Coordinates of C-alpha atoms and ligand atoms in Angstrom, one line a residue:
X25 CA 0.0 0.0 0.0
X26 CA 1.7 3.5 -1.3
X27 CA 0.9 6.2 1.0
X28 CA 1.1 9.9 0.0
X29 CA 1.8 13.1 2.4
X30 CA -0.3 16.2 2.1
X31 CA 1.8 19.2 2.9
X32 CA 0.1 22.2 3.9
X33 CA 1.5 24.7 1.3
X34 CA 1.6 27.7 3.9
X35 CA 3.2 25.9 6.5
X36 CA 5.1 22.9 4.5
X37 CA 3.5 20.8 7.3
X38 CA 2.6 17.7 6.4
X39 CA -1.2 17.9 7.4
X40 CA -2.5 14.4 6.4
X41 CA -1.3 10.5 5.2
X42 CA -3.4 9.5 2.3
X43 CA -3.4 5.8 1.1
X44 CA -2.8 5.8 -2.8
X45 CA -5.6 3.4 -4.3
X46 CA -3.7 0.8 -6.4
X47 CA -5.0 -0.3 -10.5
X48 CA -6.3 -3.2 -9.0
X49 CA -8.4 -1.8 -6.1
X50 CA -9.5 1.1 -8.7
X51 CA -10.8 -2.0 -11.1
X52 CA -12.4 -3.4 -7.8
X53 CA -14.1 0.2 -7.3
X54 CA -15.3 0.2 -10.4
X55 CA -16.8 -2.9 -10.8
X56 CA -18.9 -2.3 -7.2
X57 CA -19.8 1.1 -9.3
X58 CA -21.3 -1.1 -11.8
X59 CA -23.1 -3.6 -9.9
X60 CA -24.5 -0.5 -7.9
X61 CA -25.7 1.0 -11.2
X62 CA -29.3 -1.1 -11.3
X63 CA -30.8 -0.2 -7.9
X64 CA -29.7 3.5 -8.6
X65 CA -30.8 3.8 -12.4
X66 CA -34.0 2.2 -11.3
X67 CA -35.3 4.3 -8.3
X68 CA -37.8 6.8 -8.8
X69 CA -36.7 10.5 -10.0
X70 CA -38.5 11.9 -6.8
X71 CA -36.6 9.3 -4.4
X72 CA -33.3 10.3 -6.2
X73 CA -34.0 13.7 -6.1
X74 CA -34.2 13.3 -2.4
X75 CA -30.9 11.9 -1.8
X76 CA -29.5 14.8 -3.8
X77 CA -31.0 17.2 -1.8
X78 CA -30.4 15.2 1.4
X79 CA -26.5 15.1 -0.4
X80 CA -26.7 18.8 -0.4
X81 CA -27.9 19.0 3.4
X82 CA -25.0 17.3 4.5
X83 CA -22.4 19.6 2.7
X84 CA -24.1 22.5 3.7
X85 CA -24.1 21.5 7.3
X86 CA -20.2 20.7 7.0
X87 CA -19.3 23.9 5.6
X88 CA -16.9 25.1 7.8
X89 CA -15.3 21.8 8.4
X90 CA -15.0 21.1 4.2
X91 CA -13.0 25.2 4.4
X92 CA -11.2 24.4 6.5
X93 CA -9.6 21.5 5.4
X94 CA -9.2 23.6 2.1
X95 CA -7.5 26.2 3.7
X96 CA -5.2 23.8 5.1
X97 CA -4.7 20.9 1.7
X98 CA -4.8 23.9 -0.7
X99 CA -3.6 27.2 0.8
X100 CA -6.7 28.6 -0.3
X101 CA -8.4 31.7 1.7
X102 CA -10.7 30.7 4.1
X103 CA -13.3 32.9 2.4
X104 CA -12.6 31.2 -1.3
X105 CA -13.2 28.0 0.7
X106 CA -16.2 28.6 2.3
X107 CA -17.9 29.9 -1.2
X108 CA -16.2 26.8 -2.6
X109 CA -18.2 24.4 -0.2
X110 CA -21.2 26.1 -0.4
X111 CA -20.8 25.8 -4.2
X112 CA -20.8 21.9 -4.3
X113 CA -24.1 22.4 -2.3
X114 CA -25.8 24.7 -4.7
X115 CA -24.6 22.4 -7.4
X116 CA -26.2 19.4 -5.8
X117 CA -29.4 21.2 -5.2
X118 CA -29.9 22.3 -8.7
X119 CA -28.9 19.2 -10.2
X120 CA -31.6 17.6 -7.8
X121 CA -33.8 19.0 -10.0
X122 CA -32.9 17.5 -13.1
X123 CA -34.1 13.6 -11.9
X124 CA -37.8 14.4 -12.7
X125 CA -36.9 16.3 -15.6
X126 CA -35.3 14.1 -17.9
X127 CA -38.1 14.1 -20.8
X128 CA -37.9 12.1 -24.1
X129 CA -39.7 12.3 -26.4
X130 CA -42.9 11.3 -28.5
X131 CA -42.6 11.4 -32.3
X132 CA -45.1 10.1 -34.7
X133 CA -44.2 7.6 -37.3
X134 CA -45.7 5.7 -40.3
X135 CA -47.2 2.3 -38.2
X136 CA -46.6 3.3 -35.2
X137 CA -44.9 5.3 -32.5
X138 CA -41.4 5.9 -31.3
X139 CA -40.2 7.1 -27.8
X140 CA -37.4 8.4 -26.9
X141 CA -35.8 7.7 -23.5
X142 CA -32.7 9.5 -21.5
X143 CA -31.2 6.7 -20.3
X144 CA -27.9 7.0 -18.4
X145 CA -24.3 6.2 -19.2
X146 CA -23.4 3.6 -16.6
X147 CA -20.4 4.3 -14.9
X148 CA -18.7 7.8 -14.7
X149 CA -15.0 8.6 -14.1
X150 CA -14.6 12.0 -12.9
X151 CA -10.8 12.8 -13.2
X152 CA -10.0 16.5 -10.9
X153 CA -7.2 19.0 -10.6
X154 CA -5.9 20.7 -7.9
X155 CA -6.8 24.3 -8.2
X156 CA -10.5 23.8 -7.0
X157 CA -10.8 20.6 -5.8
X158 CA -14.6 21.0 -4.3
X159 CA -16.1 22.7 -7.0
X160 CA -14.8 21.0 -10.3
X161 CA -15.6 17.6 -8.2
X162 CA -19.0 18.5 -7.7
X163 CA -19.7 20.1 -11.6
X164 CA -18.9 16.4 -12.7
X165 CA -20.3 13.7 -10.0
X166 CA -23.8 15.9 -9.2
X167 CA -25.0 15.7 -12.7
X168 CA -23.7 12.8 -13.5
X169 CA -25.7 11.3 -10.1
X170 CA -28.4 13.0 -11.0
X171 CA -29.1 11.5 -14.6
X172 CA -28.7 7.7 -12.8
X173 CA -25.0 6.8 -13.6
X174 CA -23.0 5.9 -10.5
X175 CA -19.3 8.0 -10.3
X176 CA -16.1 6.8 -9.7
X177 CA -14.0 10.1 -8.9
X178 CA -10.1 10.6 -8.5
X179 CA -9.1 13.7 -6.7
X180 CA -5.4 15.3 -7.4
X181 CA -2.7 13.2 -5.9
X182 CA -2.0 16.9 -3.9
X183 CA -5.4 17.5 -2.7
X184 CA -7.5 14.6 -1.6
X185 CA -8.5 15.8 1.3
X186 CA -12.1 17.7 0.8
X187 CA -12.6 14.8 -2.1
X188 CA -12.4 12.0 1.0
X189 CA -14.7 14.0 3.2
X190 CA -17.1 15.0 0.2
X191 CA -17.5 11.0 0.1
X192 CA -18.1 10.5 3.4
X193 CA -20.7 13.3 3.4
X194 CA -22.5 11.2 0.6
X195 CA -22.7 7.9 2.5
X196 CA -23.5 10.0 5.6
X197 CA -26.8 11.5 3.6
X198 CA -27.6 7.8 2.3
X199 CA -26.4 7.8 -0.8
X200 CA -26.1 4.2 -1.4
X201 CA -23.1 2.2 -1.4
X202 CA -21.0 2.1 -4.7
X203 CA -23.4 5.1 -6.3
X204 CA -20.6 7.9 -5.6
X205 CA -16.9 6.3 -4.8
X206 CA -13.8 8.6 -4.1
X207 CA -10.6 6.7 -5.2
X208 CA -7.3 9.0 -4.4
X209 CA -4.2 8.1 -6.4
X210 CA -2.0 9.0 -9.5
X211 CA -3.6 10.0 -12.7
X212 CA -1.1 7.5 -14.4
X213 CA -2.8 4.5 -11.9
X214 CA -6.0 5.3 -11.2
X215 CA -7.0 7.8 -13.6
X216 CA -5.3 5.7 -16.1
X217 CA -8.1 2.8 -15.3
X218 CA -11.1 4.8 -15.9
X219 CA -9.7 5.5 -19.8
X220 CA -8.6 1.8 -19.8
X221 CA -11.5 -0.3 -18.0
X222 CA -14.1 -0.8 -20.6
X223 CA -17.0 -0.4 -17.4
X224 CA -16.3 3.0 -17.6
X225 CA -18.6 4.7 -19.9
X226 CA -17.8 8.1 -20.2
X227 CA -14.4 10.5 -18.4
X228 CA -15.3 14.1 -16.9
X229 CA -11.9 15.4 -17.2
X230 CA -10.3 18.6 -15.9
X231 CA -6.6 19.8 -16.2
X232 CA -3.7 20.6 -18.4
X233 CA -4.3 20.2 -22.1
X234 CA -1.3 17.9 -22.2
X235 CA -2.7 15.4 -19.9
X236 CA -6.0 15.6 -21.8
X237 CA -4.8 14.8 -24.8
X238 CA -3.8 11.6 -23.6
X239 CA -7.2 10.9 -22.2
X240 CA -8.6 11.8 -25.5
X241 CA -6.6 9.3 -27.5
X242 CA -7.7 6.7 -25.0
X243 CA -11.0 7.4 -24.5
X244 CA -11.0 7.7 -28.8
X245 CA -9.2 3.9 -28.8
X246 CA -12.4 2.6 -26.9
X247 CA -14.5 4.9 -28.3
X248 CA -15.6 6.4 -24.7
X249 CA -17.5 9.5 -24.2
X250 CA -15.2 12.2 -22.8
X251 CA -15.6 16.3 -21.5
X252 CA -12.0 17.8 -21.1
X253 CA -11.7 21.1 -19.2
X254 CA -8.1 22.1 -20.4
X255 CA -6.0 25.5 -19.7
X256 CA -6.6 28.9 -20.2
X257 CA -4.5 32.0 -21.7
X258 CA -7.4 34.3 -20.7
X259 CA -8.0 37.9 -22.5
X260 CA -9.2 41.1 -20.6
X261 CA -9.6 43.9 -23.1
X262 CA -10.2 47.4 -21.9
X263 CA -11.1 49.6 -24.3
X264 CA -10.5 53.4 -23.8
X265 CA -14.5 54.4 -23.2
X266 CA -14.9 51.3 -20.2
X267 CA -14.8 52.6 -16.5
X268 CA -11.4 52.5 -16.2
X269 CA -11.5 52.8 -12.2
X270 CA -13.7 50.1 -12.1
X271 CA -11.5 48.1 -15.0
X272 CA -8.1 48.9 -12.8
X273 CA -9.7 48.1 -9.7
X274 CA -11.2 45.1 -10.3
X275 CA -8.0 43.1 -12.7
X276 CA -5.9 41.9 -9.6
X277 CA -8.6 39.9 -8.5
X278 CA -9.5 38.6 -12.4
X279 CA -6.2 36.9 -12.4
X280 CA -4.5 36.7 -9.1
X281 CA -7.7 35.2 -7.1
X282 CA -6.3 31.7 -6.0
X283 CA -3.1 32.7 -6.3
X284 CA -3.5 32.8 -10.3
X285 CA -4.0 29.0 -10.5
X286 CA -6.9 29.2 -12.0
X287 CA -7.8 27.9 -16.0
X288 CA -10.3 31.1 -16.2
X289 CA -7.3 33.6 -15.3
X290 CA -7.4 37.3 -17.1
X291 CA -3.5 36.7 -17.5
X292 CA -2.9 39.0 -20.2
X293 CA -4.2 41.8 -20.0
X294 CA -5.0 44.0 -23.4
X295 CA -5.2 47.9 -23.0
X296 CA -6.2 50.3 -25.8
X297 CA -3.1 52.5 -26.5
X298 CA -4.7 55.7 -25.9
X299 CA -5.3 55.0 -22.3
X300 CA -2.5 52.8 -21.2
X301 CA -0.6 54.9 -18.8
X302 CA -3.9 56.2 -17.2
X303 CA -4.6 52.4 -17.2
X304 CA -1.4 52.0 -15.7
X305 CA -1.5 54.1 -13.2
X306 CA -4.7 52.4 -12.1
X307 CA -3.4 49.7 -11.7
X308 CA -0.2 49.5 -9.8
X309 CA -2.4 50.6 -6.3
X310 CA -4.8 47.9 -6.8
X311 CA -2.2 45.1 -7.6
X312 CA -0.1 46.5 -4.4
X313 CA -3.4 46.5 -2.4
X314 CA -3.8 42.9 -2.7
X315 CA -3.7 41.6 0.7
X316 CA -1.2 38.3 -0.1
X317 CA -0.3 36.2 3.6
X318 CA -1.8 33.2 6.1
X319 CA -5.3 31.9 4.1
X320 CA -6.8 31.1 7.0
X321 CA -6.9 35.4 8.1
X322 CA -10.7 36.7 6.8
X323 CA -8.6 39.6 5.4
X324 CA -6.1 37.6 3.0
X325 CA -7.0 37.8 -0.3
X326 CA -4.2 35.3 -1.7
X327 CA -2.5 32.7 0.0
X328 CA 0.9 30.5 -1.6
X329 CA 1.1 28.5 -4.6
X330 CA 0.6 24.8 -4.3
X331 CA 3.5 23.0 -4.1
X332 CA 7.3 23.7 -3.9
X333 CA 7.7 22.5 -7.9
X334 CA 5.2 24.9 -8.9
X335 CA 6.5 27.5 -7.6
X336 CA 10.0 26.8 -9.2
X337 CA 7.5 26.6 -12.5
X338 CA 5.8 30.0 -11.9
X339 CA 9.0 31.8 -11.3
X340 CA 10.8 30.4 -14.2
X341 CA 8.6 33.2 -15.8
X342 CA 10.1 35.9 -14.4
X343 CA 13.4 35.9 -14.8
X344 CA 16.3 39.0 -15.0
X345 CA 15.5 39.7 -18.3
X346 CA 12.0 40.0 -17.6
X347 CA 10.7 43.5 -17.6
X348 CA 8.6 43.8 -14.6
X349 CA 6.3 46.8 -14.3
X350 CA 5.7 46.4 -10.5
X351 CA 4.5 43.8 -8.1
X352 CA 2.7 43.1 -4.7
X353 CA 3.8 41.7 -1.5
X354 CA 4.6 38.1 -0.3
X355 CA 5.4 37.0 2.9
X356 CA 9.0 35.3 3.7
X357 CA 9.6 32.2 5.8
X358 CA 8.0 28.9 4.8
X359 CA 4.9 29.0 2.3
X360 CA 5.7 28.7 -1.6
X361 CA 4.8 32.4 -1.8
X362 CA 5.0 34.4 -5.1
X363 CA 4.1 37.7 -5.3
X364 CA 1.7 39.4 -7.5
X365 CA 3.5 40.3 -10.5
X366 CA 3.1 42.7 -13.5
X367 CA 5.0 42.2 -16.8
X368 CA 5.3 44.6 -19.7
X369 CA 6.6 42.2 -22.0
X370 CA 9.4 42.8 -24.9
X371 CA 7.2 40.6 -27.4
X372 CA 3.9 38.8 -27.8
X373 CA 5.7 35.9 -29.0
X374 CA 7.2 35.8 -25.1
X375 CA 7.1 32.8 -23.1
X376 CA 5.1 35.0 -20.4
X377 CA 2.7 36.1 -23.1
X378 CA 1.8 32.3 -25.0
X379 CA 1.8 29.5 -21.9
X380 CA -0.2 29.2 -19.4
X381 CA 1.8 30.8 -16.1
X382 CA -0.8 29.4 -13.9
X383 CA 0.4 32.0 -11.1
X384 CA -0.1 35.5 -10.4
X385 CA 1.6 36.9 -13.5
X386 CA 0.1 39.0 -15.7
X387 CA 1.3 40.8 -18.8
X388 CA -0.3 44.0 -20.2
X389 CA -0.4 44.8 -24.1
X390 CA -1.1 47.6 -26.1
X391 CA -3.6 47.5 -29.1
X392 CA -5.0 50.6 -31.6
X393 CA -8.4 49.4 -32.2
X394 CA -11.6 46.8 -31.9
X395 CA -9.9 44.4 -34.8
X396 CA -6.4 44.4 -33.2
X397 CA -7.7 43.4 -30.0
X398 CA -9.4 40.6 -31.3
X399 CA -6.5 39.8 -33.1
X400 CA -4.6 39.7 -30.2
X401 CA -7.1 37.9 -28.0
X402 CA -7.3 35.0 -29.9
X403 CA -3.3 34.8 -30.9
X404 CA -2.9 32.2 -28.7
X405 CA -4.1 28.0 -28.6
X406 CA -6.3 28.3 -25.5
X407 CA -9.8 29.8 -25.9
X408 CA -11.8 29.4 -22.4
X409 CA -12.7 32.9 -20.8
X410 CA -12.7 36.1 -21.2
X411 CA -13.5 39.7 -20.0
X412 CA -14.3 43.3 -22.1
X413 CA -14.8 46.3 -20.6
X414 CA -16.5 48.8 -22.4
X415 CA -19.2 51.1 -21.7
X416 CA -20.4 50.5 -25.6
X417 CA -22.9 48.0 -25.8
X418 CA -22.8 47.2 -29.7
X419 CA -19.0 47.1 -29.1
X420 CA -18.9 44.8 -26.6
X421 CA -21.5 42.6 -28.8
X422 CA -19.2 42.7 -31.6
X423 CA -15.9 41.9 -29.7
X424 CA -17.8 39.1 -27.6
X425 CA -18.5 37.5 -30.9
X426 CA -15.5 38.2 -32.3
X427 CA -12.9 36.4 -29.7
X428 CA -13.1 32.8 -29.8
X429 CA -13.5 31.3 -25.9
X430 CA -16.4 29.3 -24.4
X431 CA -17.1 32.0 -21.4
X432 CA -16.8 35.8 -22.0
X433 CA -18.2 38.5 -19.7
X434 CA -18.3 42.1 -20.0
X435 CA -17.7 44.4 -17.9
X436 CA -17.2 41.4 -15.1
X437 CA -14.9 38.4 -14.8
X438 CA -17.4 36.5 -13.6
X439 CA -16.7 32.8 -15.1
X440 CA -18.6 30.2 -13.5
X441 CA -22.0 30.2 -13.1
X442 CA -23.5 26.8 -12.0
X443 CA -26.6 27.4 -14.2
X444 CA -25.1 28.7 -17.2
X445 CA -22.7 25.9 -19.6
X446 CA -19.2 26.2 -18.9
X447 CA -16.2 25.0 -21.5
X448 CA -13.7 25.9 -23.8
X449 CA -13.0 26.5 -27.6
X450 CA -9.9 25.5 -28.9
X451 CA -7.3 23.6 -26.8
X452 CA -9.2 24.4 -23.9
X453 CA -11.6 21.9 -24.1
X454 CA -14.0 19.7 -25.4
X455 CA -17.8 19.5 -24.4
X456 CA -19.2 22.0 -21.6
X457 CA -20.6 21.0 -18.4
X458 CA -23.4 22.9 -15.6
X459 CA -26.4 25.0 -17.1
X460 CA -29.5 23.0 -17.5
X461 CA -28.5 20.9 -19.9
X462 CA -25.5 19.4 -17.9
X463 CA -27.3 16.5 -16.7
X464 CA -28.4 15.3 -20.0
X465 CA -24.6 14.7 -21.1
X466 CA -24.4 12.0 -18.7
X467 CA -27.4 9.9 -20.8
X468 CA -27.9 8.2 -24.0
X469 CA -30.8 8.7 -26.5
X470 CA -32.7 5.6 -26.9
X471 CA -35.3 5.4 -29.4
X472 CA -37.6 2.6 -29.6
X473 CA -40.6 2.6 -32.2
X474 CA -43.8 0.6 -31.1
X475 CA -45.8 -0.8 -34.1
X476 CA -49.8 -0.1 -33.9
Ligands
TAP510 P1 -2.9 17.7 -14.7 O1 -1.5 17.4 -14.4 O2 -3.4 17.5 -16.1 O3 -3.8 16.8 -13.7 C1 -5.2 16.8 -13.7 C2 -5.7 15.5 -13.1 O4 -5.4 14.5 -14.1 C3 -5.0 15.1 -11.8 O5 -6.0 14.4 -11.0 C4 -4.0 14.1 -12.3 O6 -3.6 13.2 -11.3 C5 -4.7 13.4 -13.4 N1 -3.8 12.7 -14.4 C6 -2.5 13.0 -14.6 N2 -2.1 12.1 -15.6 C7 -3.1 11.3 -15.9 C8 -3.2 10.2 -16.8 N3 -2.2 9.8 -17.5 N4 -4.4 9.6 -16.9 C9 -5.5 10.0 -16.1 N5 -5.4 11.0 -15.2 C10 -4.2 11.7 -15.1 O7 -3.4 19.2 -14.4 P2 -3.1 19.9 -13.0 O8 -1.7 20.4 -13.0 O9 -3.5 19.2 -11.8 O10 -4.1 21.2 -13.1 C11 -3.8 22.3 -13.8 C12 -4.4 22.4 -15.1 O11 -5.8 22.2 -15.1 C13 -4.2 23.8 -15.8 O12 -3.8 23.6 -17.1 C14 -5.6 24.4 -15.7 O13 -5.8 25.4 -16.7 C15 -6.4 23.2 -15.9 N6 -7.8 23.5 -15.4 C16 -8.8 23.6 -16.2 C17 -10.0 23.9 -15.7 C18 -11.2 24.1 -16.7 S1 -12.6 24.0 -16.0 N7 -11.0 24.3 -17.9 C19 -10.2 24.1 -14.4 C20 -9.2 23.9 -13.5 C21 -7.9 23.6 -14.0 P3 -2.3 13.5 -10.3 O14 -3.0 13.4 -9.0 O15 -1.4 12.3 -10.5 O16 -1.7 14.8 -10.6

């Protein structure tokens, strides 16, 4: 039995010893998944429904307990991690609404009569990253529940923790045994099974695109249903007529919120010429306002970087050479603290500029006019979010359908919104989960004519 420490990554404390689940045990999982799939596919929408919302009880009565183990597994702040928890509740309670709304359909036919039926997948492996381990869990396993399939999920070898108790939650609320499983362990192991076991009917994935290329091609060799939620090289255009006090005020916290590990991260920003050092100007305040220390303090508004290798990652970024408009604070000691950091870069072809920093880095650019700054917005691979500010509604119309990324808000950066789809063009992704369709991706039409 492999065991795996999890290291607080403000103190570098290990917090918690978490038993890796081996290939075997995962097949084991997965096969209890399966023979639970009957009993749950067969119970009525309003009894499911129930267990949802009984689900949702649970999590909302362990709030503070799911933040705090956040706080301490993730270095989030403790007031990310409370909206985090709440947000697997709210999740299962809308999704506890789709059970007894899963219509097919009635078309006529020469002879006869055919129905239609939303029947669900069978087993669902829901693979998670570490940058929001509650939520992106929850966007996956509570539809998925909710249509009938049962739901093997793998939580980030660096963040198992609210994953373990989210299952325990379950079984706690009576969610029957096998229906929802949590199975920490490598991607290559256990993830690895759900593309490979053929009980495994469709993979919810969310991470790098790298990684979810891989699952791709496996999920394509056993032609499995898959969803990837891949990276982000987010745009936010300001345009010269947007509030710019509200523009400056407001782009810290678009791309330095979680410590800039986020796949929805404004991390370049795009300025019109005319107003860039007013823009400027702006700007430097709010970024050294940004209240960076302990996660678990109400006031912190960004807490460390994961893990000591991703820190090494993000500040491989910023280098010497680098031309560094200005920067917040970070605290010393232990804690893989980075500071909030604005770059002016030399070039748009940049390393900066084209990957995905995943760390509170941001780089501003210059552009003349509306089709510049949709050329620049989409010069890069990734195409998931998005933010214009503009004060010109026909504008922002035009430049929202002009940038190609799956989640665009103006005047906002707003990303996520459990009722509206989320996903990304490009190499961001593939399929979009939440919204009220969400459920429905975890069934299959089947169509069966009746003769007369
Ligand atoms: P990855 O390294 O891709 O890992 C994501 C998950 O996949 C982890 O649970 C990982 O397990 C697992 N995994 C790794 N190799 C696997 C394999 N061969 N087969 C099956 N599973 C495997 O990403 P990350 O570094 O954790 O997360 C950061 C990335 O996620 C960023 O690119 C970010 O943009 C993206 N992201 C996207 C979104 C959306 S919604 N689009 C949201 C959040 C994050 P381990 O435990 O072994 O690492």
């Amino acid at each position: 039995m492999s065991v795996t420490e999890v290291i607080n990554p403000t103190t570098e404390a290990v917090v918690a010893r978490v038993e890796q689940t081996s290939a075997e045990e995962t097949d084991i999982a997965i096969a209890r998944a399966h023979r639970a799939l009957p009993a749950w596919k067969a119970l009525a929408p309003g009894d499911r429904a129930r267990l949802l919302r009984r689900f949702a009880e649970a999590v909302d009565s362990d709030v503070d307990n799911l933040a705090d183990l956040e706080v301490r597994n993730s270095g989030h702040t403790i007031g990310n991690a409370r909206w985090e928890a709440g947000n697997v509740r709210d999740v299962l309670q809308y999704y506890s609404a789709a059970p007894e709304r899963l219509f097919g359909r009635q078309i006529p036919v020469p002879g006869g009569v055919n129905i239609t039926f939303a029947e669900p997948l069978g087993v669902v492996g829901v693979i998670v990253p570490w940058n929001f381990p509650m939520p992106i869990a929850g966007w996956g396993f509570a539809p998925a529940l909710a249509a009938g399939n049962t739901v093997v999920l793998k939580p980030a070898e660096l963040t198992p923790l609210t994953a373990i108790r989210l299952g325990e939650l379950a079984r706690e609320a009576g969610i029957p045994s096998g229906v929802f499983q949590v199975l920490p362990g490598r991607g290559s192991v256990v993830g690895q099974r759900f593309v490979d076991n053929p009980l495994v009917r469709k993979v919810v994935f969310t991470g790098s695109t790298e990684v979810g290329r891989q699952i791709m091609a496996g999920c394509a060799a056993r032609v499995k249903r898959v969803t990837l939620e891949l990276g982000g090289k987010n745009a936010n255009l300001v345009f010269a007529d947007a509030d710019l006090e509200k523009a400056a005020a407001t782009a810290p916290y678009g791309v330095f919120d979680n410590a800039g590990q986020d796949c929805c991260a404004r991390s370049r920003i795009l300025v019109q010429r005319s107003v860039f050092d007013k823009f400027m100007a702006l700007l430097e305040p709010a970024v050294q306002g940004v209240v960076v220390g302990d996660p678990g303090n109400e006031k912190t508004e960004m807490g460390p970087l994961i893990s000591a290798s991703h820190l090494a990652s993000v500040s491989s970024y910023v280098d010497s050479d680098t031309s560094v408009a200005f920067r917040g604070s970070a605290p010393d000691g232990p804690g893989f603290w980075f500071p909030p950091t604005v770059v002016t870069p030399r070039s748009a072809a940049d390393r900066v500029v084209v990957e995905e920093v995943f760390g509170p880095v941001v780089t501003v650019q210059t552009f003349a006019d509306e089709a510049e700054a949709i050329q620049l917005a989409n010069d890069t691979e990734y195409g998931l979010s998005g933010s214009i500010w503009t004060e010109n509604l026909g504008r922002a119309m035009r430049v929202a359908r002009g940038v190609e990324a799956g989640n665009l808000s103006v005047n906002s950066h707003s990303s996520v919104r459990y009722t509206t789809p989320f996903g990304g063009a490009k190499q961001s992704g593939l399929g979009r989960e939440l919204g009220p369709d969400a459920a429905l991706a975890f069934t299959d039409t089947k169509n069966v004519f009746f003769a007369s």
